[in-house]
Amino acid sequence: MTLLPYQSLFDIDRFFEGEELEYGITRPSMDMYEKGAAIVAEMHVPGIDADKIEVSVKDGILHVSGTSQKQKEEKDKGYWRKEIRRGSFERMIRLPAPVQENKIEATCENGILTITMPKAKHVAQKTVKVIARNRKPSKVSTKK
C-alpha cells in the first residue's frame, strides 16, 4: 500500500486552480502571453460550439463565458467514470496591459479558443505643475 499523507494538498490545488466553481460552472484552463504588439489568451474549450462562446473586455478585464450542450442521460449506460464536464463555463481575468477593445479577435480551432487583443497605444506621461497657494502663516507664540 502506498501512503500519500499529503494527498489532500493535491485536492486543494485542484480546487483553487480549478475546473469547477460553485453551481457546476467550470473554469477552463488558460494561457496568456505577449506576441508582438498584442496580448494573446488561449483557452481550452473542447466540445463547445463557437457560437455558444461570448468574449468581452471591459475596464481591463477579459470575460469569457459559454455553454456546452448537456448530454441527455441515457438510462442504459452504467458509468464507471463520468469526468467530461458539460454546462456553463466562465473565466474573468485582469489583463496585464490596456488593449484596444474594438479590435479584439477570437477564433476557435480544435477545442482551443484564441483571443488576440492588440495593445493600446501608450499615452505619453503628462507632468502636472504644482501651484503653490500661499496663505498667511499663523503666529506661534514662543512666550512661556
XYZ file of C-alpha atoms in Angstrom:
144
model
C 0.000 0.000 0.000
C 1.344 3.412 -0.951
C 0.708 6.090 1.605
C 0.373 9.697 0.467
C -0.088 11.708 3.649
C -0.455 14.980 1.767
C -2.912 13.807 -0.881
C -5.424 16.382 0.335
C -2.994 19.132 -0.706
C -3.416 17.998 -4.308
C -7.162 18.379 -3.883
C -6.688 21.889 -2.515
C -4.522 22.829 -5.518
C -7.105 21.417 -7.878
C -9.826 23.405 -6.112
C -8.005 26.706 -6.496
C -6.605 26.055 -9.983
C -9.830 24.664 -10.627
C -12.017 23.323 -13.102
C -15.259 23.577 -11.247
C -16.621 26.568 -9.417
C -19.832 26.752 -7.466
C -23.104 25.586 -9.012
C -21.439 23.492 -11.715
C -19.838 26.413 -13.548
C -16.414 25.377 -14.788
C -13.311 27.486 -15.283
C -11.305 26.287 -18.290
C -7.510 26.349 -18.376
C -5.928 29.418 -19.948
C -2.530 30.544 -21.216
C -1.870 34.253 -21.695
C 1.201 35.713 -23.359
C 2.505 38.696 -25.287
C 3.079 38.302 -29.019
C 4.398 41.372 -30.811
C 2.006 44.255 -30.196
C -0.778 42.038 -28.844
C -1.810 40.104 -25.778
C -2.983 36.603 -26.672
C -5.134 34.345 -24.493
C -5.637 30.682 -25.337
C -8.359 28.762 -23.560
C -9.200 25.070 -23.552
C -12.873 24.731 -24.673
C -13.268 21.232 -26.176
C -16.688 20.295 -27.497
C -18.096 23.820 -27.291
C -19.532 25.434 -30.403
C -18.014 28.824 -31.246
C -21.474 30.414 -31.377
C -22.014 29.432 -27.724
C -18.968 31.421 -26.531
C -19.033 35.102 -25.532
C -15.875 37.202 -25.232
C -15.746 40.764 -23.913
C -13.279 43.197 -22.383
C -14.383 45.987 -20.095
C -12.277 48.127 -17.773
C -9.214 45.960 -18.373
C -10.923 42.660 -17.526
C -11.268 39.833 -20.039
C -14.558 37.962 -19.598
C -15.156 34.682 -21.432
C -18.279 32.595 -20.901
C -20.287 29.983 -22.706
C -22.292 26.814 -22.566
C -21.662 23.316 -23.791
C -24.516 21.069 -24.756
C -25.586 18.887 -21.860
C -25.712 15.253 -22.820
C -29.014 13.519 -22.289
C -28.760 10.929 -19.547
C -29.178 7.505 -21.034
C -30.577 5.069 -18.512
C -28.947 2.038 -20.126
C -25.428 3.429 -19.583
C -23.769 2.269 -16.405
C -20.951 4.792 -15.994
C -17.760 3.708 -14.293
C -16.362 7.214 -14.609
C -18.083 10.413 -15.651
C -15.497 13.197 -15.899
C -16.484 15.098 -19.034
C -17.852 18.393 -17.818
C -20.789 19.912 -19.577
C -22.831 23.002 -18.915
C -21.710 26.569 -18.320
C -18.197 27.906 -18.045
C -16.828 31.322 -17.145
C -13.423 32.930 -16.835
C -12.584 36.504 -15.820
C -9.041 37.782 -15.647
C -7.426 41.207 -15.364
C -5.327 42.000 -18.409
C -1.664 42.913 -17.833
C -1.881 45.985 -20.109
C -4.555 48.163 -21.741
C -5.913 46.809 -25.042
C -7.821 48.233 -27.989
C -11.227 46.828 -27.064
C -12.744 47.479 -30.505
C -10.047 45.425 -32.303
C -10.207 42.146 -30.374
C -10.423 38.964 -32.446
C -11.396 35.477 -31.275
C -11.121 32.175 -33.130
C -11.856 28.620 -32.060
C -9.998 25.686 -33.604
C -9.635 22.104 -32.378
C -11.031 22.961 -28.947
C -8.699 25.922 -28.371
C -10.193 29.418 -28.179
C -7.594 32.031 -29.185
C -8.284 35.658 -28.268
C -5.950 38.252 -29.800
C -6.078 41.698 -28.192
C -3.945 44.474 -29.724
C -2.300 46.523 -27.002
C -3.432 50.134 -26.693
C -1.018 52.852 -27.671
C 0.784 54.193 -24.665
C -0.285 57.657 -23.649
C 2.671 59.917 -23.013
C 3.160 60.679 -19.374
C 1.962 64.146 -18.519
C 3.728 66.227 -15.932
C 1.476 68.421 -13.842
C 2.840 71.623 -12.408
C 2.015 72.116 -8.761
C 0.757 75.599 -7.955
C 1.552 76.888 -4.502
C -1.231 78.734 -2.795
C 0.375 80.841 -0.138
C -1.531 81.553 2.945
C -0.512 83.777 5.748
C 1.397 81.853 8.361
C -0.261 81.805 11.719
C 1.616 83.420 14.574
C 3.070 80.998 17.020
C 3.695 82.249 20.500
C 7.061 81.320 21.956
C 6.447 83.062 25.270
C 6.085 80.998 28.385
